[in-house]
Coordinates of C-alpha atoms and ligand atoms in Angstrom, one line a residue:
M1 CA 0.0 0.0 0.0
D2 CA 1.2 3.5 -0.8
S3 CA 1.1 6.1 2.0
Q4 CA -1.6 8.7 1.6
K5 CA -0.9 11.3 -1.1
I6 CA -2.6 14.7 -1.3
I7 CA -4.4 15.3 -4.5
T8 CA -6.9 17.9 -5.8
A9 CA -10.1 17.4 -7.8
D10 CA -8.4 18.3 -11.1
M11 CA -5.4 16.0 -10.8
S12 CA -5.1 12.6 -12.6
I13 CA -4.2 9.4 -10.9
P14 CA -3.3 6.0 -12.5
I15 CA -6.4 4.6 -14.0
N16 CA -5.7 0.9 -13.6
N17 CA -5.0 0.8 -9.8
H18 CA -7.5 0.4 -7.0
F19 CA -7.8 3.6 -5.1
K20 CA -9.4 5.1 -2.1
I21 CA -10.0 8.8 -1.6
I22 CA -10.7 10.3 1.8
A23 CA -11.8 13.9 2.1
G24 CA -14.1 16.2 3.9
P25 CA -17.2 18.0 2.5
G26 CA -16.7 20.3 -0.5
A27 CA -13.2 19.0 -1.1
G28 CA -14.1 18.0 -4.6
K29 CA -14.8 14.3 -4.3
T30 CA -17.6 14.3 -6.8
R31 CA -15.8 16.6 -9.1
F32 CA -12.8 14.3 -9.0
L33 CA -14.9 11.3 -9.7
V34 CA -16.4 13.0 -12.8
N35 CA -13.0 14.0 -14.0
H36 CA -11.6 10.6 -13.3
I37 CA -14.4 8.9 -15.3
R38 CA -13.6 11.2 -18.3
N39 CA -9.9 10.3 -17.9
V40 CA -10.7 6.6 -18.0
L41 CA -13.0 7.0 -21.0
H42 CA -10.2 8.8 -22.9
H43 CA -7.3 6.7 -21.9
S44 CA -8.3 3.2 -21.0
N45 CA -7.8 0.3 -23.5
R46 CA -10.0 -2.0 -21.3
L47 CA -13.3 -0.5 -22.4
G48 CA -14.5 -2.5 -25.4
R49 CA -17.8 -2.1 -27.1
N50 CA -19.9 -3.9 -24.5
K51 CA -17.9 -2.9 -21.5
K52 CA -18.9 -0.2 -19.0
I53 CA -17.8 1.8 -16.0
A54 CA -20.1 1.2 -13.1
C55 CA -20.4 4.3 -11.0
I56 CA -22.3 3.5 -7.8
T57 CA -23.7 5.9 -5.3
Y58 CA -26.2 5.5 -2.5
T59 CA -29.0 7.7 -3.3
N60 CA -31.0 8.6 -6.4
I61 CA -30.0 12.2 -5.9
G62 CA -26.3 11.1 -6.0
V63 CA -27.0 9.4 -9.3
E64 CA -28.6 12.5 -10.7
T65 CA -25.7 14.8 -9.5
I66 CA -23.2 12.6 -11.3
V67 CA -25.2 12.2 -14.5
D68 CA -25.8 15.9 -14.6
R69 CA -22.1 16.6 -14.3
L70 CA -21.0 14.0 -16.9
D71 CA -21.5 15.4 -20.3
E72 CA -20.1 12.7 -22.5
G73 CA -19.5 9.0 -22.8
V74 CA -22.8 8.1 -21.1
D75 CA -23.1 5.0 -23.3
H76 CA -20.0 3.5 -21.5
I77 CA -21.2 4.5 -18.0
E78 CA -23.8 3.0 -15.7
V79 CA -24.5 5.4 -12.9
C80 CA -26.8 3.6 -10.4
T81 CA -27.4 2.7 -6.8
I82 CA -25.8 -0.6 -5.5
H83 CA -29.3 -2.2 -5.3
S84 CA -30.2 -1.5 -8.9
F85 CA -26.7 -2.6 -10.1
L86 CA -27.0 -5.9 -8.3
F87 CA -30.6 -6.4 -9.2
T88 CA -30.0 -5.9 -12.9
H89 CA -26.6 -7.6 -13.3
V90 CA -26.7 -10.4 -10.7
L91 CA -30.0 -11.2 -9.2
K92 CA -32.2 -11.0 -12.3
P93 CA -30.0 -13.0 -14.7
F94 CA -28.7 -15.5 -12.2
A95 CA -31.5 -16.1 -9.7
F96 CA -32.0 -19.5 -11.3
L97 CA -28.7 -20.6 -9.7
I98 CA -30.2 -20.4 -6.2
K99 CA -33.6 -21.7 -7.1
S100 CA -33.2 -24.9 -5.3
E101 CA -32.2 -23.1 -2.1
H102 CA -34.7 -20.3 -2.0
D103 CA -37.2 -20.7 -4.8
I104 CA -37.7 -17.0 -5.4
R105 CA -39.5 -15.5 -8.3
V106 CA -37.6 -12.4 -9.4
T107 CA -40.2 -10.5 -11.2
K108 CA -40.1 -7.1 -9.6
N109 CA -38.0 -5.2 -7.2
M110 CA -40.4 -3.3 -5.0
K111 CA -40.9 -2.4 -1.4
P112 CA -43.7 -4.2 0.3
S113 CA -46.7 -2.2 1.4
E114 CA -47.4 -1.8 5.1
H115 CA -50.6 -3.8 4.9
L116 CA -48.8 -6.8 3.6
V117 CA -46.2 -6.4 6.3
S118 CA -48.6 -6.5 9.1
G119 CA -50.7 -9.3 7.6
Y120 CA -47.6 -11.4 7.1
F121 CA -46.3 -10.6 10.6
D122 CA -49.5 -12.0 12.0
R123 CA -48.9 -15.2 10.2
T124 CA -45.6 -15.8 11.9
N125 CA -44.7 -16.8 15.4
L126 CA -42.2 -14.0 15.7
G127 CA -44.4 -11.9 18.1
T128 CA -45.3 -14.7 20.4
R129 CA -42.0 -16.7 20.3
H130 CA -39.5 -13.9 20.1
R131 CA -41.4 -11.0 21.5
L132 CA -40.7 -9.0 18.4
S133 CA -43.0 -6.2 17.3
N134 CA -43.9 -5.6 13.7
K135 CA -42.1 -2.3 13.7
E136 CA -38.9 -3.9 15.2
L137 CA -39.0 -6.5 12.5
I138 CA -39.2 -3.9 9.7
Q139 CA -36.6 -1.6 11.1
K140 CA -34.0 -3.9 12.7
T141 CA -33.8 -7.0 10.6
F142 CA -30.7 -7.4 8.6
W143 CA -28.7 -10.0 6.7
F144 CA -25.2 -10.8 7.7
I145 CA -22.5 -13.1 6.3
E146 CA -21.5 -16.0 8.5
G147 CA -18.9 -18.2 6.8
D148 CA -20.5 -19.5 3.6
F149 CA -24.0 -18.4 4.5
C150 CA -26.0 -15.3 4.7
K151 CA -28.2 -15.3 7.8
L152 CA -31.0 -13.1 9.1
H153 CA -30.6 -11.3 12.4
V154 CA -32.4 -8.6 14.4
R155 CA -30.2 -5.7 15.6
G156 CA -29.9 -5.8 19.4
K157 CA -31.0 -9.4 19.8
T158 CA -28.5 -12.2 20.4
V159 CA -30.7 -15.3 19.9
D160 CA -30.5 -17.1 16.5
M161 CA -33.9 -16.4 14.9
H162 CA -32.8 -17.0 11.4
A163 CA -35.2 -19.9 10.7
D164 CA -38.3 -18.0 11.8
L165 CA -37.2 -14.7 10.1
Y166 CA -36.5 -16.7 7.0
R167 CA -40.1 -18.1 7.0
Y168 CA -41.4 -14.6 7.2
K169 CA -39.2 -13.5 4.2
K170 CA -40.5 -16.4 2.1
L171 CA -44.0 -15.1 2.4
F172 CA -42.9 -12.0 0.5
W173 CA -40.7 -13.9 -2.0
E174 CA -43.6 -16.2 -2.9
K175 CA -45.3 -13.0 -4.1
G176 CA -42.2 -11.9 -6.0
I177 CA -41.5 -9.1 -3.6
L178 CA -37.9 -8.5 -2.4
H179 CA -36.7 -6.0 0.2
Y180 CA -33.6 -4.0 -0.7
D181 CA -31.6 -6.0 1.8
D182 CA -32.6 -9.3 0.2
V183 CA -31.2 -8.0 -3.1
L184 CA -27.8 -7.7 -1.4
A185 CA -27.9 -10.9 0.5
L186 CA -29.0 -13.0 -2.5
S187 CA -26.5 -11.4 -4.8
W188 CA -23.7 -12.1 -2.4
E189 CA -24.8 -15.7 -2.3
I190 CA -24.9 -16.0 -6.0
L191 CA -21.5 -14.4 -6.5
H192 CA -19.9 -16.3 -3.6
N193 CA -21.2 -19.8 -4.5
H194 CA -21.0 -19.4 -8.3
P195 CA -17.7 -18.0 -9.4
E196 CA -18.7 -18.1 -13.1
T197 CA -21.0 -15.2 -12.3
L198 CA -18.0 -13.2 -11.1
R199 CA -16.4 -13.7 -14.5
V200 CA -19.4 -12.3 -16.2
I201 CA -19.6 -9.2 -14.1
R202 CA -15.8 -8.6 -14.4
S203 CA -15.9 -8.9 -18.1
K204 CA -18.8 -6.4 -18.3
F205 CA -17.4 -3.9 -15.8
P206 CA -13.6 -3.4 -15.9
Y207 CA -14.1 -0.4 -13.6
I208 CA -16.3 0.1 -10.6
F209 CA -16.3 3.4 -8.7
V210 CA -18.2 4.0 -5.5
D211 CA -19.1 7.5 -4.3
E212 CA -20.2 8.2 -0.7
F213 CA -18.4 4.9 0.3
Q214 CA -18.8 5.7 4.0
D215 CA -22.5 4.6 3.5
T216 CA -21.5 1.0 2.5
S217 CA -22.7 -1.9 4.6
S218 CA -20.5 -4.9 5.3
I219 CA -22.4 -7.1 2.8
Q220 CA -21.9 -4.4 0.1
A221 CA -18.2 -4.3 0.9
E222 CA -17.9 -8.0 0.7
I223 CA -19.6 -8.1 -2.7
L224 CA -17.2 -5.4 -4.0
K225 CA -14.2 -7.3 -2.7
L226 CA -15.4 -10.5 -4.4
I227 CA -15.9 -8.8 -7.8
T228 CA -12.7 -6.8 -7.7
E229 CA -10.4 -9.6 -6.5
K230 CA -9.1 -9.6 -10.0
E231 CA -9.5 -7.9 -13.4
T232 CA -11.9 -5.2 -12.3
T233 CA -10.4 -2.0 -10.8
L234 CA -12.2 -0.5 -7.8
G235 CA -12.1 3.2 -6.8
V236 CA -13.9 4.3 -3.6
I237 CA -14.4 7.8 -2.3
G238 CA -15.8 9.0 1.0
D239 CA -15.7 10.8 4.3
S240 CA -16.3 9.1 7.6
A241 CA -17.8 12.2 9.2
Q242 CA -20.6 12.0 6.6
S243 CA -21.6 8.4 7.4
I244 CA -25.3 8.8 8.3
Y245 CA -26.9 5.5 7.2
S246 CA -26.2 3.2 10.2
F247 CA -29.9 2.3 10.1
Q248 CA -29.1 0.6 6.8
G249 CA -26.1 -1.2 8.2
A250 CA -23.4 1.3 7.2
N251 CA -20.6 1.7 9.6
V252 CA -17.6 4.1 9.9
E253 CA -15.1 1.4 10.7
Q254 CA -16.0 -0.4 7.6
F255 CA -15.0 2.7 5.6
N256 CA -11.9 3.4 7.6
N257 CA -10.6 -0.2 7.4
F258 CA -11.4 -1.0 3.8
L259 CA -8.3 -1.7 1.9
L260 CA -7.5 -4.0 -1.1
L261 CA -4.1 -5.3 -2.1
D262 CA -2.3 -2.7 -4.1
M263 CA -4.8 0.0 -3.3
S264 CA -3.5 3.6 -3.4
V265 CA -4.9 5.9 -0.8
Y266 CA -5.3 9.6 -1.4
K267 CA -6.5 12.6 0.6
M268 CA -8.0 15.8 -0.5
K269 CA -7.7 18.9 1.6
D270 CA -9.6 22.1 1.9
N271 CA -13.1 23.0 0.9
H272 CA -14.1 24.7 -2.3
R273 CA -17.7 25.1 -1.4
S274 CA -18.2 27.2 1.6
T275 CA -17.0 30.5 2.9
Q276 CA -14.3 30.6 5.5
E277 CA -16.8 31.7 8.2
I278 CA -18.9 28.6 7.6
L279 CA -15.7 26.5 7.5
N280 CA -14.7 27.9 11.0
L281 CA -18.0 26.4 12.3
L282 CA -17.5 23.1 10.5
N283 CA -14.0 22.8 11.8
K284 CA -15.4 23.1 15.4
M285 CA -17.8 20.3 14.7
R286 CA -15.0 17.9 13.8
T287 CA -11.5 18.0 14.9
D288 CA -9.9 15.4 12.7
I289 CA -9.4 17.8 9.8
N290 CA -9.1 21.6 9.5
Q291 CA -10.5 22.8 6.2
E292 CA -9.7 26.2 4.6
S293 CA -11.1 27.9 1.6
P294 CA -8.4 28.0 -1.1
E295 CA -10.3 30.7 -2.9
Q296 CA -10.6 32.6 0.3
K297 CA -14.3 32.8 0.1
K298 CA -15.6 35.4 2.5
G299 CA -19.1 35.9 3.9
N300 CA -21.3 36.3 7.0
K301 CA -20.8 34.4 10.1
P302 CA -23.4 31.7 10.5
L303 CA -26.6 33.0 12.2
L304 CA -28.5 31.1 14.8
L305 CA -32.1 32.3 15.1
V306 CA -34.3 31.6 18.2
G307 CA -37.9 31.3 17.1
E308 CA -40.5 29.3 15.4
P309 CA -39.3 27.7 12.1
F310 CA -41.9 29.1 9.6
S311 CA -41.3 32.7 10.7
V312 CA -37.5 32.2 10.9
A313 CA -37.6 30.9 7.3
N314 CA -39.6 34.0 6.2
Y315 CA -37.3 36.3 8.1
I316 CA -34.3 34.8 6.3
R317 CA -36.0 35.1 2.9
G318 CA -36.3 38.8 3.7
L319 CA -32.6 39.0 4.7
I320 CA -31.3 37.5 1.6
N321 CA -34.0 39.1 -0.5
S322 CA -34.8 35.9 -2.3
N323 CA -36.9 32.7 -2.0
D324 CA -33.8 30.7 -2.7
L325 CA -33.6 29.2 0.8
Y326 CA -33.2 25.5 1.4
T327 CA -34.5 24.2 4.7
L328 CA -33.0 21.0 6.0
S329 CA -34.6 19.0 8.7
Y330 CA -33.7 15.8 10.4
S331 CA -37.0 13.9 10.1
N332 CA -39.3 13.4 7.1
I333 CA -42.2 14.8 9.1
A334 CA -40.3 17.9 10.0
A335 CA -39.2 18.5 6.4
N336 CA -42.8 18.1 5.2
S337 CA -44.0 20.4 8.0
M338 CA -41.7 23.1 6.6
R339 CA -43.0 22.5 3.1
D340 CA -46.7 22.6 4.0
K341 CA -46.3 25.1 6.8
V342 CA -48.3 22.8 9.0
E343 CA -47.1 22.2 12.5
Y344 CA -47.2 18.5 13.5
V345 CA -48.6 17.2 16.8
A346 CA -46.4 15.1 19.0
N347 CA -48.6 12.0 19.0
I348 CA -48.3 11.6 15.2
S349 CA -44.9 10.1 15.3
S350 CA -45.1 6.7 13.7
L351 CA -43.0 6.1 10.7
T352 CA -45.7 5.9 8.1
I353 CA -49.3 6.8 7.5
E354 CA -50.2 3.2 7.2
S355 CA -48.9 2.3 10.6
I356 CA -50.9 5.2 12.2
L357 CA -54.0 4.0 10.4
I358 CA -53.4 0.4 11.4
D359 CA -53.2 1.5 15.0
N360 CA -56.4 3.6 14.8
D361 CA -58.7 2.0 12.2
S362 CA -59.4 -1.7 12.5
N363 CA -61.1 -1.8 9.1
N364 CA -58.6 -3.1 6.6
N365 CA -60.5 -1.9 3.5
R366 CA -61.2 1.5 4.8
R367 CA -57.7 2.3 5.8
K368 CA -56.2 0.9 2.6
V369 CA -58.4 3.3 0.5
I370 CA -57.8 6.3 2.8
A371 CA -54.0 5.7 2.8
S372 CA -53.8 5.3 -1.0
L373 CA -56.0 8.3 -1.7
M374 CA -54.1 10.5 0.7
K375 CA -50.9 9.5 -0.9
A376 CA -52.3 10.1 -4.4
V377 CA -53.4 13.6 -3.5
E378 CA -50.0 14.4 -1.9
F379 CA -48.0 12.9 -4.7
A380 CA -50.1 14.8 -7.2
R381 CA -49.6 18.1 -5.3
Q382 CA -45.9 17.6 -5.9
K383 CA -46.4 16.7 -9.5
S384 CA -45.5 13.0 -9.1
Y385 CA -48.5 12.1 -11.2
K386 CA -47.5 8.6 -12.2
E387 CA -47.2 7.5 -8.5
A388 CA -50.5 9.3 -7.8
I389 CA -52.3 7.4 -10.5
R390 CA -50.8 4.1 -9.3
E391 CA -52.1 4.6 -5.8
V392 CA -55.7 5.2 -7.0
S393 CA -55.7 2.5 -9.7
R394 CA -55.1 -0.2 -7.1
H395 CA -58.7 0.4 -6.0
L396 CA -60.3 0.5 -9.4
I397 CA -61.4 -2.6 -11.3
D398 CA -62.6 -0.8 -14.3
E399 CA -60.7 -1.4 -17.6
D400 CA -60.6 2.4 -18.0
S401 CA -59.0 2.8 -14.6
Q402 CA -56.3 5.2 -15.6
R403 CA -58.8 7.8 -16.9
Q404 CA -61.0 7.2 -13.8
A405 CA -58.0 7.6 -11.5
I406 CA -57.0 10.9 -13.2
S407 CA -60.6 12.2 -12.8
I408 CA -60.6 11.2 -9.1
I409 CA -57.3 12.9 -8.4
H410 CA -58.4 16.0 -10.3
G411 CA -61.6 16.2 -8.2
L412 CA -59.7 15.7 -4.9
L413 CA -57.1 18.3 -5.8
S414 CA -59.5 21.0 -6.8
S415 CA -61.4 20.6 -3.5
Y416 CA -58.2 20.4 -1.4
S417 CA -58.9 23.5 0.6
E418 CA -62.3 22.1 1.7
Y419 CA -60.7 19.2 3.6
S420 CA -57.0 19.7 4.1
S421 CA -57.2 21.8 7.3
N422 CA -60.2 19.8 8.7
P423 CA -60.5 16.4 10.4
L424 CA -60.0 13.4 8.2
I425 CA -63.7 12.6 8.2
E426 CA -64.2 15.3 5.6
F427 CA -61.8 13.6 3.3
Y428 CA -63.5 10.3 3.9
E429 CA -66.9 11.9 3.1
K430 CA -65.5 13.4 -0.1
I431 CA -64.4 10.0 -1.4
K432 CA -67.6 8.5 -0.3
A433 CA -69.6 11.1 -2.2
L434 CA -67.7 10.2 -5.4
N435 CA -69.4 6.8 -5.3
I436 CA -66.7 5.1 -7.2
I437 CA -64.5 3.4 -4.6
H438 CA -66.2 1.4 -1.9
L439 CA -65.5 2.8 1.6
P440 CA -67.0 0.9 4.5
N441 CA -69.2 2.9 6.9
F442 CA -68.4 3.5 10.5
Q443 CA -70.4 1.2 12.8
R444 CA -72.0 2.6 15.9
R445 CA -72.4 0.7 19.1
K446 CA -75.5 1.8 20.9
G447 CA -75.1 5.1 19.2
A448 CA -71.5 5.6 20.4
Q449 CA -68.6 6.2 18.1
T450 CA -66.0 3.5 17.6
P451 CA -62.4 4.4 18.2
A452 CA -61.9 4.5 14.5
E453 CA -64.6 7.1 13.9
H454 CA -63.3 9.1 16.8
F455 CA -59.8 9.1 15.2
Y456 CA -61.3 10.3 11.8
R457 CA -63.1 13.1 13.6
T458 CA -60.2 14.3 15.7
T459 CA -57.2 14.0 13.4
K460 CA -56.6 16.6 10.8
Y461 CA -55.9 15.6 7.3
A462 CA -52.9 18.0 6.9
E463 CA -51.2 16.6 10.0
L464 CA -51.5 13.1 8.9
A465 CA -50.4 14.0 5.3
L466 CA -47.1 15.1 6.7
L467 CA -46.1 11.5 7.1
I468 CA -46.3 10.8 3.4
K469 CA -42.8 10.4 1.9
N470 CA -42.2 11.4 -1.7
Q471 CA -39.2 9.6 -3.0
E472 CA -39.5 11.1 -6.4
K473 CA -39.3 14.8 -6.0
V474 CA -37.6 17.0 -3.5
G475 CA -37.8 20.8 -3.4
F476 CA -36.6 23.5 -1.1
D477 CA -37.6 21.8 2.1
R478 CA -35.7 18.5 2.4
T479 CA -34.6 16.0 5.0
I480 CA -30.8 16.2 5.6
H481 CA -30.5 12.7 4.1
Q482 CA -32.2 13.9 0.9
A483 CA -29.7 16.9 0.8
K484 CA -26.6 14.7 1.0
G485 CA -24.2 15.3 -1.9
G486 CA -25.9 18.5 -2.8
E487 CA -24.9 22.2 -2.3
F488 CA -27.0 25.3 -1.9
E489 CA -26.2 29.0 -1.6
N490 CA -28.5 29.5 1.4
V491 CA -29.2 26.8 4.0
L492 CA -31.4 26.9 7.1
V493 CA -30.9 23.9 9.4
V494 CA -34.0 23.4 11.4
V495 CA -33.1 22.0 14.8
K496 CA -36.0 20.1 16.4
P497 CA -36.4 17.1 18.7
K498 CA -37.4 13.9 17.1
P499 CA -41.2 13.6 16.8
N500 CA -42.6 12.5 20.2
Q501 CA -39.8 14.1 22.2
N502 CA -39.6 17.5 23.9
Y503 CA -36.8 19.8 23.0
N504 CA -33.7 19.1 25.0
E505 CA -31.0 21.7 24.3
S506 CA -28.0 19.7 25.4
R507 CA -29.1 16.8 23.2
D508 CA -30.7 18.5 20.3
L509 CA -28.1 21.3 19.9
G510 CA -25.3 19.1 21.1
F511 CA -23.7 19.2 17.7
L512 CA -22.8 22.8 18.4
L513 CA -22.5 22.8 22.2
N514 CA -20.4 19.6 22.6
P515 CA -19.6 18.4 19.2
D516 CA -18.7 14.7 18.9
I517 CA -18.3 13.4 15.3
N518 CA -18.5 9.8 16.6
N519 CA -22.2 10.5 17.4
E520 CA -24.3 9.8 14.3
E521 CA -26.8 12.6 15.1
H522 CA -24.0 15.1 15.2
R523 CA -22.8 13.8 11.8
V524 CA -26.2 14.3 10.3
Y525 CA -26.2 17.9 11.4
Y526 CA -22.6 18.2 10.1
V527 CA -23.8 17.0 6.7
A528 CA -26.6 19.6 6.8
A529 CA -24.3 22.5 7.7
S530 CA -21.7 21.6 5.2
R531 CA -24.2 21.9 2.3
A532 CA -24.1 25.7 2.6
Q533 CA -22.1 27.7 0.1
K534 CA -22.7 31.3 1.2
N535 CA -25.2 31.7 4.1
L536 CA -25.8 29.2 6.9
Y537 CA -28.6 29.6 9.4
F538 CA -29.8 27.5 12.3
C539 CA -33.2 27.7 13.9
V540 CA -33.8 26.6 17.5
P541 CA -36.9 27.0 19.7
Y542 CA -35.0 28.2 22.7
L543 CA -31.4 29.1 23.8
S544 CA -30.1 29.2 27.4
E545 CA -27.6 31.7 28.7
T546 CA -24.9 29.1 29.0
S547 CA -25.3 28.0 25.5
V548 CA -25.2 31.6 24.2
N549 CA -21.7 31.9 25.8
K550 CA -20.7 28.6 24.3
I551 CA -21.6 29.3 20.7
K552 CA -21.3 33.1 20.2
N553 CA -17.8 32.7 18.9
I554 CA -19.0 30.6 15.9
C555 CA -22.5 32.0 15.3
E556 CA -24.3 35.3 15.5
I557 CA -27.4 35.0 17.6
E558 CA -30.8 36.7 17.0
Y559 CA -34.2 36.3 18.7
L560 CA -37.4 36.5 16.7
Ligands
ATP1 N1 -10.3 22.2 -7.4 C1 -11.4 22.9 -7.4 N2 -11.4 24.2 -7.8 C2 -12.5 24.9 -7.8 N3 -13.7 24.5 -7.4 C3 -13.8 23.2 -7.0 C4 -12.6 22.4 -7.0 N4 -13.0 21.2 -6.5 C5 -14.3 21.3 -6.2 N5 -14.8 22.5 -6.5 C6 -16.2 22.9 -6.4 O1 -16.5 22.8 -5.0 C7 -17.8 22.3 -4.8 C8 -17.8 21.0 -4.0 O2 -17.2 20.0 -4.8 P1 -17.8 18.5 -4.8 O3 -19.3 18.6 -4.8 O4 -17.1 17.7 -5.8 O5 -17.4 18.1 -3.3 P2 -17.5 16.8 -2.5 O6 -16.2 16.5 -1.9 O7 -18.2 15.7 -3.3 O8 -18.5 17.3 -1.4 P3 -19.5 16.5 -0.3 O9 -18.8 15.3 0.2 O10 -19.7 17.5 0.7 O11 -20.7 16.2 -1.1 C9 -18.4 22.1 -6.2 O12 -19.1 23.3 -6.6 C10 -17.2 22.0 -7.1 O13 -17.4 22.4 -8.4

């Protein structure tokens, strides 16, 4: 292994050696990658007619950023997420090789719906035998490699539940539904047990580059090691302080320790994105590097505003005299709340609209229709029409269902103001009045409302709608995870407790008060702050005297 060399984004490195690049935010990692791909396209003699460079990144936004910046040679490049890469090139063509072990039908790669999840959960003994909840199962199950096998495990539990978890998985596979994690595990199994598949991948892809490598999980790293053991050149790029996907199995050590034989390691210094004033703050948040602005970009000191987020955002738009303000929030519900200017209530804290409905409405048909139609309306409001139509169409039997779906969506959108600020019952009545999709009535017991009806009469549509995630489109109000890899002139970081928690200054503002880059929540806020090019703002609900003294050196402070 070479010792670490310092490079810049515009320098060339040998194209046929494995490499690893480590650098902080704004150092030019993505810019380097795009330049390097061009370099390979121009100089490599290993790219025949049917061979390609695979450029893997972890989010669809990452894919878009790279595709946007690459202006040539796109026929020889496949920019994709690791899941789509493995699904297309390993699982789909080679699933037949593991048919006798797993008997899966690889027809589509989709996320299972919540209804299916809870229904299937009830059909297992996981709850009774292992005291697992449905939610735990969804959030904490992962595959890990044990010798020659990939086994299922639940984070935080030590007992071996593989056999029971596997039975649960099979229920999905029988329907042709795979989770993202299954794609990784099954691909690893194919590549590990059938070396001829490795030969095929290597001959198709002489180069594999991975951006945001700090987000790689151990199965992904093992897969990359298998493929690049020979012939294929691997280049990985990342920053351990921006590792924010531990819930998907990524871990910082994995990135720090990853090394192949003959792999050159490079470092990039400095930060070309942000002003020195912003860098001074970023440098306080992490002490392992000290970034400077080579262009000596100057600007205002970051500003921390104490106040309620909607008015803070408006105040800033006035300050910068523009609407070009990106608000970045930790949770999906907080980001949607900024977008819709609707405050959320603490008890709406479940992860999805389906899980809230499951908890509050025992009628399966009614909640399925309500969830789909709410999603359809919200997707359509953000112009994701295809997804909106898909949601409605699942409830239509008519051959002309697409036209009918469009007309339903149109009707619901044009009467949006009549139900959006009101209890959900109004939305329910609207759908019922259409007389197209069957919606079960609420039963009364001796004239009394059931808990379901009570829920529909006391929960506002707009509050519930905040839970709806839109994977397709993101605008000015994003989650920090959605903003990763991007850069924006003006950034407002909204500091809030997690839904269902009260604001606790030392915890929620800990990333400025007592920064610790080994703490993932601090890293998430670090990613947020490091997106800002020119103006960086924070918004907190409250600031104590002691905290004022702690942070006044790095931030201006104002009270609204
Ligand atoms: N050598 C350079 N000279 C001038 N500008 C540069 C240079 N390197 C990068 N930049 C610019 O700085 C910004 C940040 O670069 P880039 O997005 O490649 O950083 P990154 O390391 O991928 O950041 P992050 O990890 O934070 O996403 C971009 O606008 C890029 O064009």
